[in-house]
Amino acid sequence: MAKRALITGITGQDGSYLADLLLEKGYEVFGLVRRSSTLNFQRIEHIQDRLTILSGDLLDQNSLLTALAEAEPDEVYNLAAQSFVPTSWEQPVLTGEATALGVMRMLEAVRRVRPQARFYQASSSEMFGKVQASPQSEETPFYPRSPYGVAKVYGHWITVNYRESYDLFAVSGILFNHESPRRGLEFVTRKITYGAAQIKLGLAKELRLGNLAARRDWGFAGDYVRAMWLMLQQDEPGDYVIGTGVEHSVRDLVDMAFGYLDLDWQECVVQDDRLLRPAEVEHLVADPSKARQFLGWEPTVDFEGLVRMMVDADFDLLRHRQHEQESW
């Protein structure tokens, strides 16, 4: 009999790649989607007829109880959140409700309706914030530097608490930055690759960015959802740091994206102080040795491969749009 999985945040980057992976493995996949005036199924269009979409919201406990009763999942992946760090400064209460208390509501629903299910919580490297040690491992203390990071720390510790208090198989993946052509345009990686493609095609003259010196450990989202799945296949629940172990600056990413298109980024990138965060996280880099040892997980796409993949996708997307407009 096929395993059943429920994914919150299925319409996001990670949710769509995870749904692809689970369908490949023969799972029956259920996705939790908020009712809203505009539903964006773009990332799951290619598999939508193979999914069961359920209505639910991390802000509404009853909807989660109903969704779990309907899906009867063997595995629950909680990927839904208000996940854009700058927005968390503008909407800190909403971020706390969804990204922090939403996890507790989901765990409580699992405990009541489906306690035998295995639960995955999407934790974040932003929890390390003002880093206390480098590279960051499962033992590194948290020091979040944004409402988003603080909310993720709550979600992380409430998962540990439910695991230890109610004997749930509940794990957290502390994922470092992971990107793809499915990344939202508001995130800096996609903003850069899309902006470079626009300039190359003559659709824009400049790209405005914030802190070019910030350093991150960037990997490919398709690799990282495999780590999520592996965590739920273990004999015992545990938390794992997932990353490449290599850091690059935003400037490195800009240089590689523009250079790949034979552009000089210094001629068209403008650093805009209005785009700086109130409290910056300067550099994050993972120590993924536990995941390597116990999960057998390794990334398959390196930094250069990731940037080129994203630039190619954005260039093709924009050129296709250009051709469509010209043919009108």
Tab-separated table of C-alpha atoms in Angstrom:
chain	number	residue	atom	x	y	z
A	1	MET	CA	0.000	0.000	0.000
A	2	ALA	CA	1.356	3.425	-0.971
A	3	LYS	CA	2.626	5.725	1.755
A	4	ARG	CA	0.684	8.949	2.241
A	5	ALA	CA	2.290	12.346	2.835
A	6	LEU	CA	0.813	15.730	3.708
A	7	ILE	CA	2.827	18.807	2.684
A	8	THR	CA	2.031	22.289	3.988
A	9	GLY	CA	3.439	24.973	1.692
A	10	ILE	CA	3.153	22.664	-1.329
A	11	THR	CA	2.855	25.592	-3.767
A	12	GLY	CA	6.243	26.994	-2.668
A	13	GLN	CA	9.694	26.180	-4.002
A	14	ASP	CA	10.469	23.399	-1.511
A	15	GLY	CA	6.942	22.007	-1.461
A	16	SER	CA	6.892	21.583	-5.230
A	17	TYR	CA	10.285	19.824	-5.352
A	18	LEU	CA	9.303	17.612	-2.415
A	19	ALA	CA	6.026	16.687	-4.121
A	20	ASP	CA	8.010	15.731	-7.251
A	21	LEU	CA	10.294	13.511	-5.166
A	22	LEU	CA	7.520	11.783	-3.217
A	23	LEU	CA	5.464	11.097	-6.353
A	24	GLU	CA	8.570	9.528	-7.914
A	25	LYS	CA	8.779	7.287	-4.846
A	26	GLY	CA	5.171	6.176	-5.239
A	27	TYR	CA	3.603	8.220	-2.433
A	28	GLU	CA	0.044	9.476	-2.383
A	29	VAL	CA	0.603	13.221	-1.890
A	30	PHE	CA	-1.756	15.686	-0.200
A	31	GLY	CA	-1.062	19.412	-0.210
A	32	LEU	CA	-2.433	21.932	2.269
A	33	VAL	CA	-3.351	25.235	0.610
A	34	ARG	CA	-4.811	28.397	2.142
A	35	ARG	CA	-8.037	29.713	0.724
A	36	SER	CA	-7.248	33.102	-0.819
A	37	SER	CA	-8.453	35.321	-3.629
A	38	THR	CA	-5.413	34.437	-5.743
A	39	LEU	CA	-4.148	30.860	-5.786
A	40	ASN	CA	-0.782	30.343	-7.429
A	41	PHE	CA	-0.319	26.741	-8.546
A	42	GLN	CA	2.391	27.610	-11.064
A	43	ARG	CA	5.120	25.510	-9.391
A	44	ILE	CA	2.932	22.387	-9.197
A	45	GLU	CA	1.050	22.740	-12.505
A	46	HIS	CA	2.975	19.832	-14.033
A	47	ILE	CA	1.855	17.430	-11.257
A	48	GLN	CA	-1.419	18.984	-10.081
A	49	ASP	CA	-3.548	16.144	-11.475
A	50	ARG	CA	-1.559	13.689	-9.316
A	51	LEU	CA	-2.033	15.602	-6.044
A	52	THR	CA	-4.928	15.929	-3.622
A	53	ILE	CA	-5.264	19.565	-2.560
A	54	LEU	CA	-6.841	20.218	0.850
A	55	SER	CA	-7.914	23.563	2.265
A	56	GLY	CA	-6.236	24.624	5.496
A	57	ASP	CA	-4.342	27.382	7.257
A	58	LEU	CA	-1.632	27.327	9.915
A	59	LEU	CA	-3.533	30.123	11.672
A	60	ASP	CA	-6.651	27.946	12.042
A	61	GLN	CA	-6.377	24.886	14.301
A	62	ASN	CA	-9.647	23.271	13.179
A	63	SER	CA	-8.634	23.285	9.524
A	64	LEU	CA	-5.447	21.392	10.416
A	65	LEU	CA	-7.354	18.769	12.417
A	66	THR	CA	-9.734	18.292	9.475
A	67	ALA	CA	-6.908	18.030	6.914
A	68	LEU	CA	-5.042	15.404	8.962
A	69	ALA	CA	-8.216	13.369	9.459
A	70	GLU	CA	-8.850	13.459	5.708
A	71	ALA	CA	-5.295	12.730	4.514
A	72	GLU	CA	-4.393	10.126	7.186
A	73	PRO	CA	-0.705	10.730	6.375
A	74	ASP	CA	2.259	8.540	7.293
A	75	GLU	CA	4.500	11.613	6.938
A	76	VAL	CA	3.794	15.317	7.505
A	77	TYR	CA	6.144	17.945	6.081
A	78	ASN	CA	5.543	21.392	7.567
A	79	LEU	CA	7.074	23.762	5.011
A	80	ALA	CA	4.480	26.554	5.153
A	81	ALA	CA	5.596	29.828	6.744
A	82	GLN	CA	5.897	33.543	6.176
A	83	SER	CA	9.358	32.843	4.806
A	84	PHE	CA	10.694	36.157	3.455
A	85	VAL	CA	13.033	37.766	6.002
A	86	PRO	CA	12.482	41.461	5.003
A	87	THR	CA	8.695	40.998	5.260
A	88	SER	CA	9.141	39.745	8.821
A	89	TRP	CA	10.286	43.254	9.818
A	90	GLU	CA	7.164	44.774	8.229
A	91	GLN	CA	4.752	42.096	9.499
A	92	PRO	CA	6.297	40.684	12.701
A	93	VAL	CA	2.992	39.605	14.288
A	94	LEU	CA	1.826	37.696	11.209
A	95	THR	CA	5.291	36.117	10.960
A	96	GLY	CA	5.028	34.978	14.588
A	97	GLU	CA	1.522	33.592	14.085
A	98	ALA	CA	2.389	31.566	10.972
A	99	THR	CA	6.076	30.730	11.352
A	100	ALA	CA	6.127	30.132	15.127
A	101	LEU	CA	2.645	29.326	16.468
A	102	GLY	CA	1.685	27.659	13.182
A	103	VAL	CA	4.215	24.913	13.949
A	104	MET	CA	2.701	24.343	17.384
A	105	ARG	CA	-0.808	24.174	15.914
A	106	MET	CA	0.383	21.621	13.372
A	107	LEU	CA	2.143	19.512	16.021
A	108	GLU	CA	-0.916	19.657	18.251
A	109	ALA	CA	-3.094	18.481	15.353
A	110	VAL	CA	-0.683	15.601	14.649
A	111	ARG	CA	-0.660	14.651	18.335
A	112	ARG	CA	-4.450	14.559	18.484
A	113	VAL	CA	-5.350	13.076	15.103
A	114	ARG	CA	-2.339	11.218	13.717
A	115	PRO	CA	0.271	10.591	16.477
A	116	GLN	CA	1.828	7.697	14.530
A	117	ALA	CA	2.756	10.030	11.638
A	118	ARG	CA	6.355	11.195	11.218
A	119	PHE	CA	6.685	14.983	11.308
A	120	TYR	CA	9.243	17.203	9.566
A	121	GLN	CA	9.698	20.848	10.588
A	122	ALA	CA	11.455	23.262	8.227
A	123	SER	CA	13.953	25.035	10.476
A	124	SER	CA	16.354	27.623	9.070
A	125	SER	CA	19.965	28.741	9.188
A	126	GLU	CA	18.559	32.220	10.000
A	127	MET	CA	18.178	30.875	13.558
A	128	PHE	CA	21.977	31.167	13.892
A	129	GLY	CA	21.823	34.857	12.920
A	130	LYS	CA	24.712	36.583	14.700
A	131	VAL	CA	26.778	33.432	14.528
A	132	GLN	CA	28.407	32.170	17.725
A	133	ALA	CA	30.691	29.682	15.937
A	134	SER	CA	31.639	28.956	12.351
A	135	PRO	CA	30.786	26.723	10.565
A	136	GLN	CA	27.400	26.110	12.197
A	137	SER	CA	26.435	22.618	13.337
A	138	GLU	CA	23.547	21.120	15.320
A	139	GLU	CA	25.394	22.163	18.517
A	140	THR	CA	25.851	25.851	17.614
A	141	PRO	CA	23.754	28.194	19.826
A	142	PHE	CA	21.022	30.200	18.121
A	143	TYR	CA	21.156	34.015	17.982
A	144	PRO	CA	18.399	35.083	15.535
A	145	ARG	CA	18.565	38.586	14.036
A	146	SER	CA	15.079	39.044	12.556
A	147	PRO	CA	11.457	38.367	13.538
A	148	TYR	CA	11.607	35.496	11.022
A	149	GLY	CA	14.673	33.985	12.702
A	150	VAL	CA	13.086	34.329	16.151
A	151	ALA	CA	9.870	32.662	14.931
A	152	LYS	CA	11.869	29.795	13.429
A	153	VAL	CA	13.653	29.247	16.779
A	154	TYR	CA	10.237	28.853	18.447
A	155	GLY	CA	9.159	26.389	15.745
A	156	HIS	CA	12.382	24.441	16.193
A	157	TRP	CA	12.176	24.158	19.983
A	158	ILE	CA	8.446	23.370	20.071
A	159	THR	CA	9.213	20.460	17.710
A	160	VAL	CA	11.896	19.201	20.103
A	161	ASN	CA	9.453	19.700	22.982
A	162	TYR	CA	6.662	17.658	21.354
A	163	ARG	CA	9.140	14.921	20.425
A	164	GLU	CA	10.376	14.618	23.995
A	165	SER	CA	7.027	15.192	25.739
A	166	TYR	CA	4.695	13.098	23.571
A	167	ASP	CA	7.104	10.597	21.996
A	168	LEU	CA	6.300	11.833	18.478
A	169	PHE	CA	8.671	11.060	15.612
A	170	ALA	CA	9.330	14.759	15.005
A	171	VAL	CA	12.474	16.178	13.394
A	172	SER	CA	13.799	19.553	12.307
A	173	GLY	CA	15.951	20.146	9.254
A	174	ILE	CA	18.118	23.234	9.800
A	175	LEU	CA	18.418	24.096	6.130
A	176	PHE	CA	20.849	26.680	4.850
A	177	ASN	CA	19.930	28.822	1.831
A	178	HIS	CA	18.685	26.705	-1.031
A	179	GLU	CA	17.639	28.095	-4.379
A	180	SER	CA	16.339	27.066	-7.786
A	181	PRO	CA	14.573	28.414	-10.873
A	182	ARG	CA	11.377	28.051	-8.795
A	183	ARG	CA	12.603	30.561	-6.187
A	184	GLY	CA	10.385	33.627	-5.707
A	185	LEU	CA	11.491	36.843	-7.418
A	186	GLU	CA	11.695	38.637	-4.062
A	187	PHE	CA	14.668	36.507	-2.932
A	188	VAL	CA	18.103	37.941	-3.692
A	189	THR	CA	19.397	34.955	-5.694
A	190	ARG	CA	16.464	34.974	-8.100
A	191	LYS	CA	16.431	38.774	-8.156
A	192	ILE	CA	20.030	38.635	-9.402
A	193	THR	CA	19.627	35.904	-12.037
A	194	TYR	CA	16.367	37.430	-13.336
A	195	GLY	CA	17.882	40.934	-13.300
A	196	ALA	CA	20.977	39.795	-15.205
A	197	ALA	CA	18.793	38.122	-17.834
A	198	GLN	CA	16.639	41.261	-18.152
A	199	ILE	CA	19.715	43.447	-18.727
A	200	LYS	CA	21.201	40.994	-21.247
A	201	LEU	CA	17.938	41.045	-23.236
A	202	GLY	CA	17.685	44.855	-23.074
A	203	LEU	CA	14.624	44.767	-20.826
A	204	ALA	CA	16.296	46.699	-18.002
A	205	LYS	CA	19.339	48.930	-17.512
A	206	GLU	CA	20.174	48.421	-13.827
A	207	LEU	CA	19.657	46.145	-10.835
A	208	ARG	CA	19.367	47.562	-7.309
A	209	LEU	CA	20.619	45.406	-4.434
A	210	GLY	CA	21.277	45.726	-0.702
A	211	ASN	CA	24.286	44.292	1.123
A	212	LEU	CA	26.717	42.777	-1.398
A	213	ALA	CA	29.105	41.658	1.351
A	214	ALA	CA	26.666	39.259	3.090
A	215	ARG	CA	27.920	35.675	2.841
A	216	ARG	CA	25.755	32.554	2.586
A	217	ASP	CA	25.979	28.821	2.037
A	218	TRP	CA	23.844	28.304	-1.102
A	219	GLY	CA	22.659	24.959	-2.448
A	220	PHE	CA	20.026	23.528	-4.802
A	221	ALA	CA	16.501	23.060	-3.411
A	222	GLY	CA	16.081	19.749	-5.243
A	223	ASP	CA	18.983	18.321	-3.221
A	224	TYR	CA	17.619	19.666	0.071
A	225	VAL	CA	14.150	18.097	-0.164
A	226	ARG	CA	15.887	14.720	-0.497
A	227	ALA	CA	17.468	15.406	2.910
A	228	MET	CA	13.996	16.111	4.372
A	229	TRP	CA	12.741	12.761	3.153
A	230	LEU	CA	15.807	10.932	4.450
A	231	MET	CA	15.290	12.374	7.949
A	232	LEU	CA	11.882	10.712	8.145
A	233	GLN	CA	13.240	7.315	7.042
A	234	GLN	CA	15.619	6.929	10.018
A	235	ASP	CA	15.115	4.561	12.972
A	236	GLU	CA	15.261	7.424	15.471
A	237	PRO	CA	14.175	11.080	15.131
A	238	GLY	CA	16.888	13.741	15.173
A	239	ASP	CA	17.707	17.232	13.938
A	240	TYR	CA	20.135	17.837	11.078
A	241	VAL	CA	21.994	20.785	9.570
A	242	ILE	CA	21.771	20.690	5.759
A	243	GLY	CA	24.123	22.779	3.612
A	244	THR	CA	27.086	22.562	1.260
A	245	GLY	CA	29.749	23.686	3.747
A	246	VAL	CA	30.933	26.367	1.277
A	247	GLU	CA	30.109	30.078	1.585
A	248	HIS	CA	29.981	32.798	-1.044
A	249	SER	CA	29.151	36.504	-0.915
A	250	VAL	CA	26.244	38.157	-2.688
A	251	ARG	CA	28.946	39.897	-4.738
A	252	ASP	CA	30.287	36.458	-5.820
A	253	LEU	CA	26.800	35.484	-6.957
A	254	VAL	CA	26.390	38.730	-8.911
A	255	ASP	CA	29.823	38.305	-10.502
A	256	MET	CA	29.070	34.738	-11.587
A	257	ALA	CA	25.549	35.424	-12.902
A	258	PHE	CA	26.525	38.509	-14.913
A	259	GLY	CA	29.831	36.997	-16.045
A	260	TYR	CA	27.982	33.936	-17.388
A	261	LEU	CA	26.052	36.315	-19.666
A	262	ASP	CA	29.230	38.257	-20.619
A	263	LEU	CA	28.104	41.333	-18.695
A	264	ASP	CA	30.157	43.627	-16.438
A	265	TRP	CA	28.025	43.827	-13.297
A	266	GLN	CA	29.809	46.953	-12.062
A	267	GLU	CA	28.253	48.876	-14.945
A	268	CYS	CA	24.658	47.995	-14.023
A	269	VAL	CA	24.368	46.957	-10.342
A	270	VAL	CA	23.546	49.722	-7.858
A	271	GLN	CA	23.866	49.205	-4.110
A	272	ASP	CA	20.780	50.735	-2.506
A	273	ASP	CA	20.915	51.427	1.243
A	274	ARG	CA	17.122	51.291	1.414
A	275	LEU	CA	17.365	47.545	0.780
A	276	LEU	CA	19.566	46.880	3.830
A	277	ARG	CA	18.079	44.963	6.784
A	278	PRO	CA	17.743	46.628	10.217
A	279	ALA	CA	20.000	43.897	11.669
A	280	GLU	CA	22.150	42.106	9.106
A	281	VAL	CA	23.250	38.482	9.217
A	282	GLU	CA	26.756	38.749	7.788
A	283	HIS	CA	27.741	35.164	7.095
A	284	LEU	CA	26.294	31.690	7.425
A	285	VAL	CA	28.036	28.426	6.515
A	286	ALA	CA	26.960	24.894	7.372
A	287	ASP	CA	28.771	21.978	8.931
A	288	PRO	CA	26.691	19.154	7.385
A	289	SER	CA	28.898	16.310	8.671
A	290	LYS	CA	26.107	14.717	10.766
A	291	ALA	CA	23.834	14.522	7.704
A	292	ARG	CA	26.677	13.085	5.665
A	293	GLN	CA	27.404	10.444	8.296
A	294	PHE	CA	23.884	9.376	9.320
A	295	LEU	CA	21.730	10.196	6.286
A	296	GLY	CA	24.330	9.542	3.598
A	297	TRP	CA	23.311	12.908	2.141
A	298	GLU	CA	25.525	14.926	-0.198
A	299	PRO	CA	24.621	17.883	-2.440
A	300	THR	CA	24.807	17.116	-6.169
A	301	VAL	CA	24.756	20.711	-7.517
A	302	ASP	CA	27.589	23.132	-6.705
A	303	PHE	CA	27.405	26.932	-6.504
A	304	GLU	CA	28.427	27.555	-10.122
A	305	GLY	CA	26.021	24.897	-11.394
A	306	LEU	CA	23.194	26.423	-9.366
A	307	VAL	CA	23.792	29.982	-10.622
A	308	ARG	CA	24.040	28.846	-14.237
A	309	MET	CA	20.872	26.738	-13.903
A	310	MET	CA	18.966	29.762	-12.605
A	311	VAL	CA	20.377	32.207	-15.177
A	312	ASP	CA	19.543	29.801	-18.024
A	313	ALA	CA	15.983	29.356	-16.748
A	314	ASP	CA	15.382	33.104	-16.367
A	315	PHE	CA	16.952	33.934	-19.737
A	316	ASP	CA	14.741	31.331	-21.463
A	317	LEU	CA	11.643	32.535	-19.580
A	318	LEU	CA	12.181	36.189	-20.522
A	319	ARG	CA	13.140	35.446	-24.131
A	320	HIS	CA	9.989	33.326	-24.490
A	321	ARG	CA	7.895	36.228	-23.167
A	322	GLN	CA	9.626	38.592	-25.582
A	323	HIS	CA	8.790	36.355	-28.532
A	324	GLU	CA	5.174	36.067	-27.414
A	325	GLN	CA	4.834	39.861	-27.221
A	326	GLU	CA	6.469	40.314	-30.635
A	327	SER	CA	4.075	37.827	-32.209
A	328	TRP	CA	1.000	39.801	-31.055
